[in-house]
Amino acid sequence: MVLRQRIYDIDDLWELSHQDVMDPRHYELIDGELVVMSPPGGRHGQLQVRLSRYLDIFVEAQPLGVVTSDAGYHPPDSCHTLLSPDVAFLSRARAPQPFPETYVPLMPDLAIEIISLSNTDSQVRGKARIYLQNGAQLVWIVMPRRDSVEICRLAEGGGMTRETVAEQEILYGEDVLPGFELALQRLFSP
């Protein structure tokens, strides 16, 4: 007898993540496979708050859209993949109205992932590829141990290009957030 591994969907994930409010784990889905994540560490949390603050202040002043932190996003045509970027931006033109109480049924314009001690670079780059292939325009991978940010964009043919911005340089919002600039020294300062 062959036993099949269970394929999860976003409804299963919603139910699972709301069963025990004392459970600190965080869940994502990749092609129906449940990915269990533990809470991030202090440095990760600090960078997440800083990025959220810088982006939210910029976006609110324009107003350009919505900035979220740890919200679940899934491709509109797939209920078997759900990612929750550490920080994300969704333009006003694309943001559902009213904004969902549950998972957002599309990928953000900008997804930001902060590499934790429990992640590998390749795992996070795999998530970046999923974001980009499903509608995100830009992904920033924050690398705290290197004080740098890797910028990922979709390449022709569905591949991904990567460019690294070091601590002494400036991170730009490009076409996704025109006019946004962040000197990485401000982000990575103690």
PDB file of C-alpha atoms in Angstrom:
ATOM      1  CA  MET A   1       0.000   0.000   0.000  1.00  0.00           C
ATOM      2  CA  VAL A   2       1.312   3.414  -0.966  1.00  0.00           C
ATOM      3  CA  LEU A   3       0.698   6.250   1.453  1.00  0.00           C
ATOM      4  CA  ARG A   4       0.432   9.708  -0.034  1.00  0.00           C
ATOM      5  CA  GLN A   5       1.739  12.739   1.750  1.00  0.00           C
ATOM      6  CA  ARG A   6      -0.981  15.268   2.421  1.00  0.00           C
ATOM      7  CA  ILE A   7      -1.186  18.312   0.180  1.00  0.00           C
ATOM      8  CA  TYR A   8      -2.162  21.410   2.162  1.00  0.00           C
ATOM      9  CA  ASP A   9      -3.987  24.474   0.872  1.00  0.00           C
ATOM     10  CA  ILE A  10      -4.521  27.981   2.213  1.00  0.00           C
ATOM     11  CA  ASP A  11      -7.740  27.013   4.022  1.00  0.00           C
ATOM     12  CA  ASP A  12      -5.893  24.218   5.860  1.00  0.00           C
ATOM     13  CA  LEU A  13      -3.154  26.671   6.767  1.00  0.00           C
ATOM     14  CA  TRP A  14      -5.620  29.268   8.081  1.00  0.00           C
ATOM     15  CA  GLU A  15      -7.256  26.664  10.292  1.00  0.00           C
ATOM     16  CA  LEU A  16      -3.944  25.238  11.494  1.00  0.00           C
ATOM     17  CA  SER A  17      -2.463  28.626  12.335  1.00  0.00           C
ATOM     18  CA  HIS A  18      -5.529  29.663  14.347  1.00  0.00           C
ATOM     19  CA  GLN A  19      -6.022  26.477  16.398  1.00  0.00           C
ATOM     20  CA  ASP A  20      -3.631  27.224  19.237  1.00  0.00           C
ATOM     21  CA  VAL A  21      -2.958  30.881  19.967  1.00  0.00           C
ATOM     22  CA  MET A  22      -0.104  29.881  22.293  1.00  0.00           C
ATOM     23  CA  ASP A  23       1.805  28.129  19.476  1.00  0.00           C
ATOM     24  CA  PRO A  24       4.677  30.458  18.455  1.00  0.00           C
ATOM     25  CA  ARG A  25       5.297  28.694  15.147  1.00  0.00           C
ATOM     26  CA  HIS A  26       4.675  30.380  11.842  1.00  0.00           C
ATOM     27  CA  TYR A  27       3.608  28.493   8.699  1.00  0.00           C
ATOM     28  CA  GLU A  28       4.013  28.937   4.963  1.00  0.00           C
ATOM     29  CA  LEU A  29       3.042  26.732   2.018  1.00  0.00           C
ATOM     30  CA  ILE A  30       5.141  25.881  -1.007  1.00  0.00           C
ATOM     31  CA  ASP A  31       3.388  23.712  -3.601  1.00  0.00           C
ATOM     32  CA  GLY A  32       1.134  22.224  -0.929  1.00  0.00           C
ATOM     33  CA  GLU A  33       4.003  21.380   1.417  1.00  0.00           C
ATOM     34  CA  LEU A  34       3.713  22.819   4.900  1.00  0.00           C
ATOM     35  CA  VAL A  35       6.790  24.807   5.965  1.00  0.00           C
ATOM     36  CA  VAL A  36       7.051  25.329   9.725  1.00  0.00           C
ATOM     37  CA  MET A  37       9.093  28.305  10.878  1.00  0.00           C
ATOM     38  CA  SER A  38      10.162  29.252  14.376  1.00  0.00           C
ATOM     39  CA  PRO A  39      10.041  32.839  15.664  1.00  0.00           C
ATOM     40  CA  PRO A  40      12.982  34.952  14.466  1.00  0.00           C
ATOM     41  CA  GLY A  41      15.717  36.313  16.680  1.00  0.00           C
ATOM     42  CA  GLY A  42      16.265  39.807  17.999  1.00  0.00           C
ATOM     43  CA  ARG A  43      18.406  41.242  15.176  1.00  0.00           C
ATOM     44  CA  HIS A  44      15.926  39.956  12.608  1.00  0.00           C
ATOM     45  CA  GLY A  45      13.073  41.620  14.487  1.00  0.00           C
ATOM     46  CA  GLN A  46      14.966  44.886  14.765  1.00  0.00           C
ATOM     47  CA  LEU A  47      15.651  44.990  11.015  1.00  0.00           C
ATOM     48  CA  GLN A  48      12.044  44.066  10.267  1.00  0.00           C
ATOM     49  CA  VAL A  49      10.715  46.958  12.360  1.00  0.00           C
ATOM     50  CA  ARG A  50      13.157  49.441  10.842  1.00  0.00           C
ATOM     51  CA  LEU A  51      12.332  48.465   7.279  1.00  0.00           C
ATOM     52  CA  SER A  52       8.613  48.529   8.021  1.00  0.00           C
ATOM     53  CA  ARG A  53       8.913  51.998   9.553  1.00  0.00           C
ATOM     54  CA  TYR A  54      11.001  53.497   6.727  1.00  0.00           C
ATOM     55  CA  LEU A  55       8.697  52.072   4.061  1.00  0.00           C
ATOM     56  CA  ASP A  56       5.437  52.885   5.830  1.00  0.00           C
ATOM     57  CA  ILE A  57       6.387  56.525   6.415  1.00  0.00           C
ATOM     58  CA  PHE A  58       7.361  56.897   2.743  1.00  0.00           C
ATOM     59  CA  VAL A  59       4.291  55.093   1.385  1.00  0.00           C
ATOM     60  CA  GLU A  60       1.832  56.891   3.677  1.00  0.00           C
ATOM     61  CA  ALA A  61       3.159  60.337   2.705  1.00  0.00           C
ATOM     62  CA  GLN A  62       2.482  59.724  -1.003  1.00  0.00           C
ATOM     63  CA  PRO A  63      -0.054  57.696  -0.570  1.00  0.00           C
ATOM     64  CA  LEU A  64       1.187  54.789  -2.670  1.00  0.00           C
ATOM     65  CA  GLY A  65      -0.394  51.685  -1.165  1.00  0.00           C
ATOM     66  CA  VAL A  66      -0.080  49.317   1.772  1.00  0.00           C
ATOM     67  CA  VAL A  67       2.938  48.116   3.774  1.00  0.00           C
ATOM     68  CA  THR A  68       2.533  44.854   5.682  1.00  0.00           C
ATOM     69  CA  SER A  69       4.628  42.749   8.001  1.00  0.00           C
ATOM     70  CA  ASP A  70       4.300  38.952   8.176  1.00  0.00           C
ATOM     71  CA  ALA A  71       1.023  38.965   6.202  1.00  0.00           C
ATOM     72  CA  GLY A  72       0.228  35.919   4.064  1.00  0.00           C
ATOM     73  CA  TYR A  73       0.218  36.352   0.265  1.00  0.00           C
ATOM     74  CA  HIS A  74      -0.709  33.731  -2.314  1.00  0.00           C
ATOM     75  CA  PRO A  75      -0.887  33.684  -6.114  1.00  0.00           C
ATOM     76  CA  PRO A  76      -4.473  34.295  -7.256  1.00  0.00           C
ATOM     77  CA  ASP A  77      -4.517  31.058  -9.228  1.00  0.00           C
ATOM     78  CA  SER A  78      -2.953  28.820  -6.552  1.00  0.00           C
ATOM     79  CA  CYS A  79      -4.268  27.794  -3.172  1.00  0.00           C
ATOM     80  CA  HIS A  80      -1.217  25.584  -2.529  1.00  0.00           C
ATOM     81  CA  THR A  81       1.417  28.305  -2.144  1.00  0.00           C
ATOM     82  CA  LEU A  82       1.380  30.984   0.533  1.00  0.00           C
ATOM     83  CA  LEU A  83       4.352  33.059   1.643  1.00  0.00           C
ATOM     84  CA  SER A  84       4.543  35.678   4.362  1.00  0.00           C
ATOM     85  CA  PRO A  85       7.333  38.150   3.632  1.00  0.00           C
ATOM     86  CA  ASP A  86       8.915  39.832   6.620  1.00  0.00           C
ATOM     87  CA  VAL A  87       7.885  43.152   5.069  1.00  0.00           C
ATOM     88  CA  ALA A  88       5.928  43.793   1.870  1.00  0.00           C
ATOM     89  CA  PHE A  89       4.527  46.636  -0.205  1.00  0.00           C
ATOM     90  CA  LEU A  90       1.411  46.389  -2.331  1.00  0.00           C
ATOM     91  CA  SER A  91       0.546  49.328  -4.587  1.00  0.00           C
ATOM     92  CA  ARG A  92      -2.764  51.109  -4.201  1.00  0.00           C
ATOM     93  CA  ALA A  93      -3.672  50.141  -7.791  1.00  0.00           C
ATOM     94  CA  ARG A  94      -3.278  46.421  -7.033  1.00  0.00           C
ATOM     95  CA  ALA A  95      -4.403  46.254  -3.396  1.00  0.00           C
ATOM     96  CA  PRO A  96      -7.809  44.602  -2.955  1.00  0.00           C
ATOM     97  CA  GLN A  97     -10.484  46.878  -1.493  1.00  0.00           C
ATOM     98  CA  PRO A  98     -11.359  46.375   1.239  1.00  0.00           C
ATOM     99  CA  PHE A  99      -8.010  44.993   2.268  1.00  0.00           C
ATOM    100  CA  PRO A 100      -8.457  41.325   3.282  1.00  0.00           C
ATOM    101  CA  GLU A 101      -8.761  40.206   6.883  1.00  0.00           C
ATOM    102  CA  THR A 102      -7.415  36.828   5.740  1.00  0.00           C
ATOM    103  CA  TYR A 103      -4.608  36.078   3.270  1.00  0.00           C
ATOM    104  CA  VAL A 104      -3.967  38.494   0.407  1.00  0.00           C
ATOM    105  CA  PRO A 105      -4.892  36.796  -2.904  1.00  0.00           C
ATOM    106  CA  LEU A 106      -1.886  38.034  -4.899  1.00  0.00           C
ATOM    107  CA  MET A 107       1.820  38.575  -4.455  1.00  0.00           C
ATOM    108  CA  PRO A 108       3.102  41.967  -3.263  1.00  0.00           C
ATOM    109  CA  ASP A 109       4.872  44.376  -5.605  1.00  0.00           C
ATOM    110  CA  LEU A 110       7.872  44.313  -3.236  1.00  0.00           C
ATOM    111  CA  ALA A 111       8.626  41.392  -0.942  1.00  0.00           C
ATOM    112  CA  ILE A 112      11.358  41.669   1.679  1.00  0.00           C
ATOM    113  CA  GLU A 113      12.860  38.599   3.320  1.00  0.00           C
ATOM    114  CA  ILE A 114      15.398  38.841   6.136  1.00  0.00           C
ATOM    115  CA  ILE A 115      17.706  35.856   6.343  1.00  0.00           C
ATOM    116  CA  SER A 116      17.508  34.286   9.801  1.00  0.00           C
ATOM    117  CA  LEU A 117      19.991  31.930  11.414  1.00  0.00           C
ATOM    118  CA  SER A 118      17.620  29.080  10.520  1.00  0.00           C
ATOM    119  CA  ASN A 119      17.581  29.964   6.773  1.00  0.00           C
ATOM    120  CA  THR A 120      20.059  29.261   4.046  1.00  0.00           C
ATOM    121  CA  ASP A 121      20.675  31.738   1.250  1.00  0.00           C
ATOM    122  CA  SER A 122      19.345  29.211  -1.286  1.00  0.00           C
ATOM    123  CA  GLN A 123      16.091  28.703   0.658  1.00  0.00           C
ATOM    124  CA  VAL A 124      15.395  32.425   0.700  1.00  0.00           C
ATOM    125  CA  ARG A 125      16.377  32.808  -2.970  1.00  0.00           C
ATOM    126  CA  GLY A 126      13.906  30.017  -3.751  1.00  0.00           C
ATOM    127  CA  LYS A 127      11.173  32.057  -2.078  1.00  0.00           C
ATOM    128  CA  ALA A 128      12.305  35.142  -4.023  1.00  0.00           C
ATOM    129  CA  ARG A 129      11.862  33.186  -7.253  1.00  0.00           C
ATOM    130  CA  ILE A 130       8.320  32.208  -6.212  1.00  0.00           C
ATOM    131  CA  TYR A 131       7.413  35.837  -5.471  1.00  0.00           C
ATOM    132  CA  LEU A 132       8.784  37.047  -8.810  1.00  0.00           C
ATOM    133  CA  GLN A 133       7.268  34.267 -10.916  1.00  0.00           C
ATOM    134  CA  ASN A 134       3.867  35.010  -9.387  1.00  0.00           C
ATOM    135  CA  GLY A 135       3.629  38.782  -9.794  1.00  0.00           C
ATOM    136  CA  ALA A 136       6.119  40.532  -7.502  1.00  0.00           C
ATOM    137  CA  GLN A 137       8.257  43.090  -9.285  1.00  0.00           C
ATOM    138  CA  LEU A 138      11.094  43.254  -6.780  1.00  0.00           C
ATOM    139  CA  VAL A 139      12.456  41.215  -3.867  1.00  0.00           C
ATOM    140  CA  TRP A 140      14.957  42.441  -1.323  1.00  0.00           C
ATOM    141  CA  ILE A 141      16.835  39.781   0.624  1.00  0.00           C
ATOM    142  CA  VAL A 142      18.340  41.360   3.727  1.00  0.00           C
ATOM    143  CA  MET A 143      21.562  39.649   4.804  1.00  0.00           C
ATOM    144  CA  PRO A 144      22.287  40.729   8.396  1.00  0.00           C
ATOM    145  CA  ARG A 145      25.534  38.771   8.740  1.00  0.00           C
ATOM    146  CA  ARG A 146      26.942  40.609   5.705  1.00  0.00           C
ATOM    147  CA  ASP A 147      25.256  43.990   6.295  1.00  0.00           C
ATOM    148  CA  SER A 148      23.967  43.926   2.721  1.00  0.00           C
ATOM    149  CA  VAL A 149      20.800  43.546   0.684  1.00  0.00           C
ATOM    150  CA  GLU A 150      20.447  41.356  -2.369  1.00  0.00           C
ATOM    151  CA  ILE A 151      18.055  42.779  -4.962  1.00  0.00           C
ATOM    152  CA  CYS A 152      16.233  40.165  -7.022  1.00  0.00           C
ATOM    153  CA  ARG A 153      14.361  40.813 -10.253  1.00  0.00           C
ATOM    154  CA  LEU A 154      12.653  38.564 -12.777  1.00  0.00           C
ATOM    155  CA  ALA A 155      14.787  37.885 -15.837  1.00  0.00           C
ATOM    156  CA  GLU A 156      13.623  36.927 -19.293  1.00  0.00           C
ATOM    157  CA  GLY A 157      12.695  33.287 -19.498  1.00  0.00           C
ATOM    158  CA  GLY A 158      11.538  33.168 -15.872  1.00  0.00           C
ATOM    159  CA  GLY A 159      14.987  33.239 -14.297  1.00  0.00           C
ATOM    160  CA  MET A 160      16.136  35.667 -11.654  1.00  0.00           C
ATOM    161  CA  THR A 161      18.837  38.314 -11.595  1.00  0.00           C
ATOM    162  CA  ARG A 162      20.596  39.300  -8.360  1.00  0.00           C
ATOM    163  CA  GLU A 163      22.501  42.413  -7.393  1.00  0.00           C
ATOM    164  CA  THR A 164      24.078  43.130  -4.004  1.00  0.00           C
ATOM    165  CA  VAL A 165      23.969  46.511  -2.275  1.00  0.00           C
ATOM    166  CA  ALA A 166      26.546  46.895   0.507  1.00  0.00           C
ATOM    167  CA  GLU A 167      26.260  48.768   3.807  1.00  0.00           C
ATOM    168  CA  GLN A 168      27.963  51.906   2.450  1.00  0.00           C
ATOM    169  CA  GLU A 169      25.500  52.143  -0.458  1.00  0.00           C
ATOM    170  CA  ILE A 170      21.909  53.257  -0.987  1.00  0.00           C
ATOM    171  CA  LEU A 171      18.924  50.985  -1.596  1.00  0.00           C
ATOM    172  CA  TYR A 172      16.453  52.429  -4.108  1.00  0.00           C
ATOM    173  CA  GLY A 173      12.740  51.702  -4.573  1.00  0.00           C
ATOM    174  CA  GLU A 174      13.166  51.705  -8.361  1.00  0.00           C
ATOM    175  CA  ASP A 175       9.900  51.663 -10.366  1.00  0.00           C
ATOM    176  CA  VAL A 176       8.051  49.963  -7.502  1.00  0.00           C
ATOM    177  CA  LEU A 177       8.571  52.837  -5.030  1.00  0.00           C
ATOM    178  CA  PRO A 178       9.819  55.799  -7.093  1.00  0.00           C
ATOM    179  CA  GLY A 179      11.780  58.226  -4.945  1.00  0.00           C
ATOM    180  CA  PHE A 180      12.393  55.823  -2.061  1.00  0.00           C
ATOM    181  CA  GLU A 181      16.025  55.781  -0.914  1.00  0.00           C
ATOM    182  CA  LEU A 182      17.541  54.138   2.133  1.00  0.00           C
ATOM    183  CA  ALA A 183      21.176  54.447   3.114  1.00  0.00           C
ATOM    184  CA  LEU A 184      21.927  50.954   4.381  1.00  0.00           C
ATOM    185  CA  GLN A 185      24.085  52.361   7.177  1.00  0.00           C
ATOM    186  CA  ARG A 186      20.816  53.584   8.741  1.00  0.00           C
ATOM    187  CA  LEU A 187      19.333  50.105   8.489  1.00  0.00           C
ATOM    188  CA  PHE A 188      22.318  48.185   9.841  1.00  0.00           C
ATOM    189  CA  SER A 189      23.497  50.622  12.516  1.00  0.00           C
ATOM    190  CA  PRO A 190      23.456  49.123  16.048  1.00  0.00           C
TER     191      PRO A 190
END
